[in-house]
């Protein structure tokens, strides 16, 4: 072996070993947290803490790892930009700018004062720590609200309004912190120069982008190459990040602008799906590097300070949000839920505290305590949100008064129904079922939690009302006692199980048909009380198989017989029908 080859081998072997250790730990950790339906981000943070220089020291920070991690942040900001919507911002402007601005200002001010007075830090440190702590976790909260069908509840809308303002506030923060670190005696002049520079660069990018972005993607789409679309998206992310970095701003700011510009085109969802694998992996590496910075020895030696910091962070943020919502005359139950949903640190807070540490705006001791408190609050958040939800016990609409309104509305729409079908979920499947029932003159009531979908259906005269189908009061108001059947059209396993439990407790003999994404949950849903479970993947595969047989020259009648045979074997309630047709 030559000296050059030997040297290359010596350099690559430790790197490959580190990558293998990192991937092995990530696979195990992500598998565990996903098993308990927790965000993958928590797994990556735990891996960094366990394997980093302050843990088992199996991973070491280096320029390559930091570079990849920074690109993870870039893709995060790009995806946030993709989700940015001027229409959504306008529709939620009161929640965003009143609730969001108040929450950011009060939390940052309170945390900043605590940093200055309790820790003896300078005012610049107070601003940096205050802004970092003011952020909450969009990743954790939005996922939990979506899983619980509470995005459109009163507390959910308030929470999402605050989170949207925080997303908007990240860009100014990424400009402010470097300006604070670079400023000498003339702070205001430095801030003014930084702001003017940022406005000029961003205005130029937005002005050009609005004129060019749509045309660029139109031209790429005409080629009909998914590979070219991915490359174009990556080129925009890296290119705009490079331009903002060259202008003295951050990489992440350019990525955010790129995402925001693409969000105004028709290719938004396609681009988001294409870049998700890059974003998730690189963002995971970013959170690993955040975890690696945590000095467990220092934290354990200062456990009393950490406990106090966590209590102040969670309690302080909850109190701030509780006061804001109560002043806005939000009922107590919705206020408590909103406060719990925002009483944690967030991924952007980790970005800002990391940046503040790099810029030497905060000391190592303040960084360690603050970072530890932020991470612990994020680990606690899912349990706090669930516990508060159970204690409040409302329908996901925010308060008991509104609960009564929801129940009354459902009862009014089901009052004259009998021998009807209760459709849980009015998506594409629910809509198709409703059409079939209408053809056969079978009455029905559909329950859904999407206000826009409900409004569109009601405009067409379709009996769709707001309500979480996995709540006893909702099903009771929908006339489950008088119904002839129930169908669950969405593929949320846990919600479907709750529906089955409630229905079987109220009317054991009623048929319940449940849709599921694939075969793996059929036995579980059958055990929970489903009369029949329809795997979506099975039906689509049968149709594709039948069409393939026909196109291959097999007579349509024989192809349909194959489909019927599989269905007869699979669906117990239809077996007699199919067997009779075969005789």
XYZ file of C-alpha atoms in Angstrom:
583
model
C 0.000 0.000 0.000
C 1.420 3.416 -0.957
C 2.004 6.148 1.597
C -0.749 8.257 0.020
C -3.236 5.388 0.180
C -2.194 4.570 3.730
C -2.642 8.180 4.792
C -6.084 8.367 3.161
C -7.079 5.139 4.939
C -5.845 6.482 8.285
C -7.864 9.669 7.827
C -11.052 7.991 6.661
C -11.215 5.104 9.128
C -11.887 7.221 12.275
C -14.420 9.343 10.356
C -16.295 6.271 9.151
C -16.279 4.848 12.668
C -17.693 8.115 14.052
C -20.391 8.152 11.369
C -21.272 4.522 12.142
C -21.522 5.245 15.883
C -23.653 8.324 15.217
C -26.005 6.511 12.829
C -26.337 3.513 15.163
C -27.238 5.724 18.118
C -29.616 7.799 15.983
C -31.447 4.709 14.671
C -31.992 3.393 18.205
C -32.906 6.766 19.738
C -35.284 7.827 16.944
C -36.921 4.393 17.033
C -37.548 4.733 20.771
C -38.989 8.274 20.682
C -41.163 7.527 17.664
C -42.466 4.425 19.458
C -43.775 6.801 22.129
C -44.972 9.321 19.501
C -42.458 11.999 20.484
C -40.586 14.345 18.088
C -37.381 12.946 16.558
C -35.616 16.153 17.586
C -35.541 14.928 21.199
C -33.736 11.756 20.078
C -31.043 13.719 18.236
C -30.507 15.995 21.246
C -30.149 12.945 23.507
C -27.636 11.348 21.092
C -25.536 14.512 21.119
C -25.573 14.692 24.918
C -24.706 11.012 25.329
C -21.962 10.713 22.698
C -20.522 14.226 22.719
C -17.299 15.459 24.352
C -19.106 16.030 27.670
C -20.703 12.561 27.626
C -19.059 9.343 26.447
C -16.754 11.372 24.179
C -17.357 9.063 21.216
C -18.016 12.051 18.955
C -15.912 15.162 18.598
C -16.920 18.537 17.217
C -15.113 19.464 14.016
C -15.485 21.855 11.111
C -17.126 19.272 8.835
C -19.802 18.360 11.389
C -20.482 22.027 12.156
C -20.760 22.769 8.438
C -23.336 20.040 7.833
C -25.224 21.090 10.963
C -25.412 24.682 9.734
C -26.920 23.456 6.488
C -29.518 21.653 8.583
C -30.491 25.024 10.049
C -30.578 26.469 6.522
C -33.050 23.813 5.379
C -35.163 24.341 8.499
C -35.479 28.043 7.706
C -36.228 27.191 4.072
C -39.081 24.873 5.092
C -40.452 27.545 7.466
C -40.376 29.973 4.555
C -42.309 27.462 2.437
C -45.035 27.313 5.087
C -45.223 31.113 5.273
C -48.442 32.462 3.809
C -49.456 36.101 3.497
C -53.117 35.026 3.334
C -52.763 33.028 6.548
C -50.937 35.923 8.204
C -53.704 38.322 7.207
C -56.436 35.960 8.410
C -54.731 35.534 11.800
C -53.306 39.056 12.104
C -54.938 39.803 15.475
C -53.717 36.578 17.044
C -50.275 36.902 15.448
C -49.494 40.532 16.168
C -51.397 40.999 19.442
C -50.839 37.663 21.179
C -47.502 36.925 19.494
C -45.891 40.326 19.971
C -47.083 40.542 23.590
C -45.750 37.065 24.377
C -42.350 37.738 22.796
C -41.940 41.148 24.415
C -43.021 40.177 27.943
C -41.121 36.864 27.981
C -37.927 38.405 26.591
C -38.155 41.313 29.032
C -38.747 39.090 32.062
C -36.011 36.624 31.120
C -33.593 39.425 30.299
C -34.148 41.059 33.697
C -33.655 37.705 35.442
C -30.387 37.173 33.531
C -29.078 40.613 34.470
C -30.247 40.678 38.095
C -29.979 37.016 39.141
C -26.887 36.017 37.143
C -25.098 39.346 37.146
C -24.761 39.472 33.350
C -24.669 42.513 31.101
C -27.691 43.867 29.311
C -26.569 42.435 25.978
C -26.551 38.977 27.529
C -30.020 39.681 28.888
C -31.337 40.517 25.417
C -29.742 37.421 23.870
C -31.035 35.024 26.541
C -34.449 36.708 26.612
C -34.988 36.353 22.867
C -33.838 32.718 22.915
C -36.100 31.721 25.801
C -39.105 33.583 24.323
C -39.235 31.080 21.430
C -41.455 27.994 21.723
C -41.287 24.728 19.798
C -43.254 24.688 16.555
C -42.053 21.120 15.896
C -43.400 19.711 19.175
C -46.565 21.772 19.581
C -47.857 21.767 15.989
C -47.386 17.988 15.739
C -49.216 17.357 19.022
C -52.103 19.687 18.137
C -52.425 18.034 14.739
C -52.416 14.530 16.262
C -55.084 15.594 18.755
C -57.223 17.371 16.098
C -56.877 20.635 18.040
C -55.195 22.901 15.477
C -58.518 24.704 14.952
C -59.574 24.778 18.594
C -59.609 28.116 20.353
C -56.424 27.367 22.265
C -54.893 25.821 19.124
C -55.514 28.946 17.041
C -54.067 31.173 19.757
C -51.008 28.955 20.062
C -50.421 28.814 16.299
C -50.784 32.593 16.082
C -48.021 33.061 18.658
C -45.798 30.469 16.957
C -46.283 32.197 13.592
C -45.132 35.496 15.098
C -42.100 33.748 16.577
C -41.252 32.354 13.132
C -41.384 35.895 11.747
C -39.283 37.200 14.639
C -36.407 34.808 13.906
C -35.224 36.881 10.937
C -34.869 40.152 12.918
C -33.174 38.224 15.736
C -30.621 36.787 13.302
C -29.803 40.388 12.357
C -29.910 41.832 15.884
C -27.541 39.438 17.681
C -24.552 39.892 15.318
C -25.106 43.655 15.452
C -25.022 43.539 19.274
C -21.801 41.538 19.215
C -20.102 43.789 16.645
C -21.135 47.113 18.110
C -18.707 49.173 20.100
C -19.707 52.319 21.898
C -22.056 53.499 19.167
C -24.660 50.735 19.481
C -27.552 52.502 17.822
C -25.448 53.396 14.795
C -24.375 49.755 14.410
C -27.961 48.565 14.703
C -29.163 51.131 12.177
C -26.469 50.118 9.686
C -27.278 46.408 10.133
C -31.020 47.025 9.747
C -30.555 49.190 6.644
C -28.242 46.620 5.090
C -30.713 43.813 5.818
C -33.679 45.754 4.433
C -31.802 46.638 1.240
C -30.592 43.091 0.581
C -33.902 41.433 1.434
C -35.929 43.960 -0.568
C -33.720 43.315 -3.609
C -34.043 39.532 -3.220
C -37.829 39.685 -2.797
C -38.260 42.122 -5.690
C -36.225 39.978 -8.049
C -37.574 36.725 -6.673
C -41.229 37.604 -7.234
C -40.479 38.305 -10.882
C -38.236 35.335 -11.544
C -39.254 32.486 -9.214
C -42.514 31.548 -10.897
C -41.006 31.726 -14.389
C -38.030 29.617 -13.319
C -40.167 26.813 -11.905
C -42.540 26.959 -14.874
C -39.576 26.371 -17.172
C -38.253 23.537 -14.992
C -41.696 21.893 -14.807
C -41.918 21.784 -18.613
C -38.873 19.471 -18.669
C -40.834 17.004 -16.495
C -37.759 15.921 -14.571
C -38.111 15.463 -10.829
C -34.313 15.397 -10.571
C -34.071 18.849 -12.174
C -36.755 20.215 -9.830
C -34.799 18.963 -6.786
C -31.559 20.429 -8.123
C -33.243 23.758 -8.785
C -34.654 23.847 -5.256
C -31.231 23.074 -3.763
C -29.631 25.712 -5.994
C -32.092 28.340 -4.722
C -31.501 27.382 -1.076
C -27.706 27.481 -1.366
C -27.618 30.457 -3.726
C -29.765 32.780 -1.640
C -27.988 31.677 1.539
C -24.663 32.524 -0.107
C -25.925 35.973 -1.172
C -27.148 36.908 2.308
C -23.946 35.576 3.902
C -21.848 37.639 1.472
C -23.910 40.674 2.440
C -23.004 40.264 6.104
C -26.255 38.543 7.068
C -26.862 34.900 8.016
C -27.151 31.846 5.784
C -30.491 30.985 7.370
C -32.013 34.360 6.454
C -31.442 33.798 2.730
C -32.951 30.315 2.971
C -36.050 31.742 4.675
C -36.506 34.290 1.876
C -36.122 31.537 -0.736
C -38.799 29.418 0.917
C -41.122 32.396 1.264
C -40.798 33.203 -2.447
C -41.452 29.609 -3.533
C -44.488 29.450 -1.211
C -46.199 31.969 -3.496
C -45.838 29.636 -6.501
C -47.838 26.548 -7.467
C -44.835 24.304 -6.741
C -44.734 24.845 -2.989
C -45.904 21.388 -1.860
C -43.835 19.548 -4.472
C -40.656 21.359 -3.411
C -41.391 20.749 0.271
C -41.747 17.000 -0.332
C -38.536 16.918 -2.380
C -36.315 18.659 0.176
C -37.748 16.932 3.261
C -35.180 14.071 3.281
C -32.272 16.555 3.108
C -33.840 18.770 5.749
C -34.650 16.012 8.235
C -31.205 14.392 8.128
C -29.205 17.626 8.224
C -31.478 19.132 10.851
C -31.007 15.990 12.935
C -27.250 16.556 12.743
C -27.770 20.153 13.861
C -29.629 19.009 16.964
C -26.918 16.416 17.626
C -24.321 19.220 17.682
C -26.542 21.218 20.060
C -26.672 18.227 22.399
C -22.887 17.811 22.144
C -22.383 21.290 23.592
C -24.142 20.417 26.835
C -21.631 19.850 29.665
C -23.363 17.247 31.845
C -20.701 17.536 34.536
C -21.260 21.255 34.941
C -25.021 20.804 34.903
C -24.969 18.128 37.614
C -22.658 20.239 39.746
C -25.127 23.125 39.451
C -28.340 21.099 39.622
C -29.984 23.569 42.010
C -29.511 26.387 39.496
C -30.859 24.206 36.712
C -34.001 23.261 38.649
C -34.653 26.929 39.355
C -34.022 27.863 35.706
C -36.422 25.177 34.419
C -39.107 26.245 36.892
C -38.701 29.893 35.915
C -38.730 29.089 32.197
C -41.826 26.878 32.213
C -43.657 28.781 34.953
C -42.732 32.216 33.630
C -43.791 31.495 30.052
C -47.030 29.897 31.240
C -47.887 32.852 33.478
C -47.156 35.362 30.699
C -49.439 33.560 28.255
C -52.116 33.043 30.898
C -52.170 36.796 31.644
C -52.290 37.754 27.957
C -55.168 35.409 27.160
C -57.158 36.345 30.260
C -56.769 40.076 29.502
C -58.101 39.248 26.019
C -61.154 37.687 27.742
C -60.278 34.119 26.731
C -62.107 31.636 29.010
C -59.978 30.053 31.719
C -59.907 26.537 30.222
C -58.628 27.766 26.840
C -56.141 30.070 28.596
C -54.693 27.168 30.580
C -54.322 25.035 27.467
C -52.663 27.859 25.497
C -50.286 28.548 28.388
C -49.277 24.874 28.621
C -48.773 24.613 24.859
C -46.286 27.518 24.835
C -44.492 26.867 28.147
C -41.307 25.409 26.668
C -38.267 26.485 24.697
C -38.070 25.881 20.957
C -35.750 24.864 18.170
C -35.254 28.497 17.132
C -34.395 29.316 20.729
C -31.621 26.719 20.517
C -30.429 28.391 17.314
C -30.340 31.816 18.981
C -28.626 30.671 22.189
C -26.055 28.816 20.085
C -25.461 31.952 18.007
C -25.203 34.118 21.128
C -22.579 31.756 22.548
C -20.586 31.800 19.304
C -20.711 35.604 19.250
C -19.550 35.661 22.910
C -22.630 37.591 23.996
C -23.099 35.187 26.930
C -20.639 33.439 29.219
C -20.039 29.688 29.201
C -21.816 29.235 32.555
C -24.949 31.102 31.450
C -24.919 29.195 28.171
C -24.773 25.801 29.910
C -27.545 26.547 32.404
C -29.795 28.185 29.808
C -29.252 25.456 27.213
C -29.905 22.738 29.809
C -33.094 24.421 31.006
C -34.321 24.850 27.435
C -33.684 21.203 26.562
C -35.366 19.936 29.727
C -38.414 22.112 29.073
C -38.696 20.557 25.598
C -38.537 17.042 27.056
C -41.231 17.969 29.607
C -43.490 19.781 27.082
C -45.395 16.781 25.624
C -46.297 15.475 29.081
C -47.317 18.948 30.301
C -49.554 19.539 27.255
C -51.237 16.138 27.578
C -51.734 16.500 31.325
C -53.259 19.952 30.958
C -55.540 18.712 28.189
C -56.801 15.876 30.370
C -57.394 18.197 33.316
C -59.237 20.787 31.273
C -61.308 18.075 29.572
C -62.913 20.254 26.885
C -63.669 19.359 23.279
C -60.637 21.010 21.815
C -62.569 24.204 21.128
C -61.220 26.132 24.046
C -63.868 26.505 26.755
C -66.969 24.997 28.321
C -69.220 27.687 26.900
C -68.061 26.904 23.403
C -68.368 23.193 24.157
C -72.071 23.723 24.832
C -72.391 25.624 21.552
C -70.675 22.830 19.601
C -72.846 20.125 21.173
C -76.005 22.153 20.566
C -75.077 22.692 16.904
C -74.463 18.959 16.356
C -77.705 18.065 18.112
C -79.667 20.523 15.941
C -78.283 18.967 12.750
C -79.054 15.412 13.890
C -82.403 16.118 15.537
C -84.582 14.933 12.644
C -82.373 12.007 11.690
C -83.086 8.352 12.367
C -81.571 5.179 10.958
C -78.803 7.423 9.670
C -75.067 6.944 9.222
C -72.510 8.864 11.282
C -69.469 9.700 9.129
C -66.389 10.499 11.215
C -64.200 12.681 9.011
C -65.258 14.454 5.818
C -62.102 14.201 3.715
C -61.988 12.581 0.273
C -63.159 9.206 1.613
C -65.918 10.727 3.726
C -67.122 12.810 0.792
C -67.322 9.741 -1.459
C -69.291 7.814 1.190
C -71.689 10.741 1.577
C -72.294 10.773 -2.194
C -73.152 7.064 -2.201
C -75.489 7.454 0.786
C -77.240 10.385 -0.885
C -77.814 8.313 -4.040
C -79.525 5.648 -1.896
C -81.474 8.301 0.078
C -79.825 7.202 3.346
C -79.602 10.130 5.806
C -76.225 10.934 7.363
C -74.343 13.427 9.499
C -70.613 14.001 8.992
C -68.246 15.217 11.724
C -65.033 17.074 10.909
C -62.606 19.562 12.499
C -61.558 21.566 9.435
C -63.600 24.818 9.356
C -62.862 25.483 5.679
C -63.919 21.981 4.631
C -67.086 22.290 6.711
C -67.938 25.694 5.218
C -67.518 24.393 1.658
C -69.725 21.357 2.361
C -72.415 23.410 4.107
C -72.492 25.803 1.144
C -73.458 22.790 -0.988
C -76.202 21.807 1.456
C -74.332 18.796 2.874
C -74.937 17.912 6.530
C -71.389 18.397 7.915
C -70.750 19.900 11.370
C -67.746 20.671 13.544
C -66.894 18.082 16.174
C -64.153 15.706 17.310
C -65.592 12.251 16.610
C -63.577 10.639 19.396
C -65.539 12.478 22.115
C -68.527 10.841 23.803
C -70.591 14.042 23.929
C -70.098 14.624 20.196
C -71.202 11.124 19.175
C -74.143 11.304 21.546
C -75.239 14.618 20.032
C -74.835 13.120 16.533
C -77.597 10.639 17.426
C -75.516 7.498 17.761
C -78.369 5.846 19.662
C -80.652 6.222 16.591
C -78.000 5.549 13.924
C -77.786 2.449 11.728
C -73.999 2.548 11.162
C -70.782 4.444 11.874
C -67.822 4.857 9.531
C -64.396 6.217 10.509
C -62.795 7.619 7.358
C -59.492 9.001 8.668
C -56.448 6.840 9.312
C -55.551 8.015 12.837
C -55.235 4.736 14.773
C -55.520 6.142 18.296
C -58.518 8.327 17.496
C -60.235 5.419 15.722
C -59.709 3.230 18.789
C -61.290 5.902 20.988
C -64.291 6.113 18.636
C -64.699 2.321 18.767
C -64.472 2.271 22.563
C -67.121 4.988 22.895
C -69.459 3.504 20.272
C -69.264 -0.015 21.713
C -70.026 1.395 25.158
C -73.085 3.291 23.903
C -74.489 0.904 21.263
C -72.669 -2.462 21.129
C -74.603 -3.886 18.164
C -74.124 -1.031 15.670
C -71.882 -1.803 12.639
C -68.667 0.252 12.544
C -66.505 0.380 9.425
C -62.984 1.783 9.843
C -60.539 2.907 7.193
C -56.818 2.308 7.772
C -53.743 3.078 5.713
C -52.466 -0.515 5.457
C -52.866 -4.039 6.865
C -50.698 -3.725 9.966
C -53.437 -2.260 12.231
C -56.352 -4.434 11.052
C -56.149 -6.954 13.917
C -55.804 -4.193 16.504
C -58.867 -2.324 15.211
C -60.873 -5.547 14.960
C -59.979 -6.301 18.585
C -61.127 -2.796 19.534
C -64.569 -3.520 18.097
C -64.552 -2.669 14.391
C -67.086 -4.619 12.350
C -64.862 -4.303 9.305
C -61.506 -2.626 8.610
C -60.717 -1.479 5.075
C -56.991 -1.076 4.334
C -56.596 1.675 1.744
C -53.452 0.091 0.320
C -55.278 -3.212 -0.349
C -58.077 -1.578 -2.338
C -55.708 0.514 -4.453
C -53.485 -2.517 -5.118
C -56.513 -4.597 -6.213
C -57.595 -1.925 -8.683
C -54.056 -1.609 -10.069
C -53.738 -5.402 -10.366
C -57.078 -5.698 -12.180
C -56.195 -2.923 -14.602
C -52.814 -4.544 -15.266
C -54.494 -7.870 -16.103
C -56.894 -6.167 -18.510
C -54.076 -4.262 -20.223
C -52.131 -7.548 -20.498
C -54.975 -9.111 -22.478
C -56.945 -10.910 -19.764
C -60.731 -10.487 -20.184
C -62.201 -7.926 -17.812
C -64.638 -10.480 -16.373
C -61.756 -12.761 -15.295
C -59.807 -9.832 -13.841
C -62.830 -8.787 -11.775
C -63.263 -12.373 -10.570
C -59.714 -12.297 -9.195
C -60.503 -9.077 -7.324
C -63.729 -10.542 -5.950
C -61.916 -13.654 -4.759
C -59.419 -11.597 -2.774
C -62.161 -9.431 -1.319
C -64.213 -12.469 -0.377
C -61.269 -13.872 1.507
C -60.432 -10.550 3.116
C -63.807 -9.059 4.094
C -65.996 -11.247 6.275
C -69.155 -9.155 5.868
C -68.978 -9.405 2.054
C -67.925 -13.063 1.826
C -71.460 -14.452 1.458
C -72.207 -11.999 -1.336
C -69.084 -12.869 -3.317
C -69.523 -16.609 -2.777
C -73.115 -16.374 -4.037
C -71.969 -14.547 -7.171
C -69.371 -17.285 -7.888
C -71.986 -20.096 -7.762
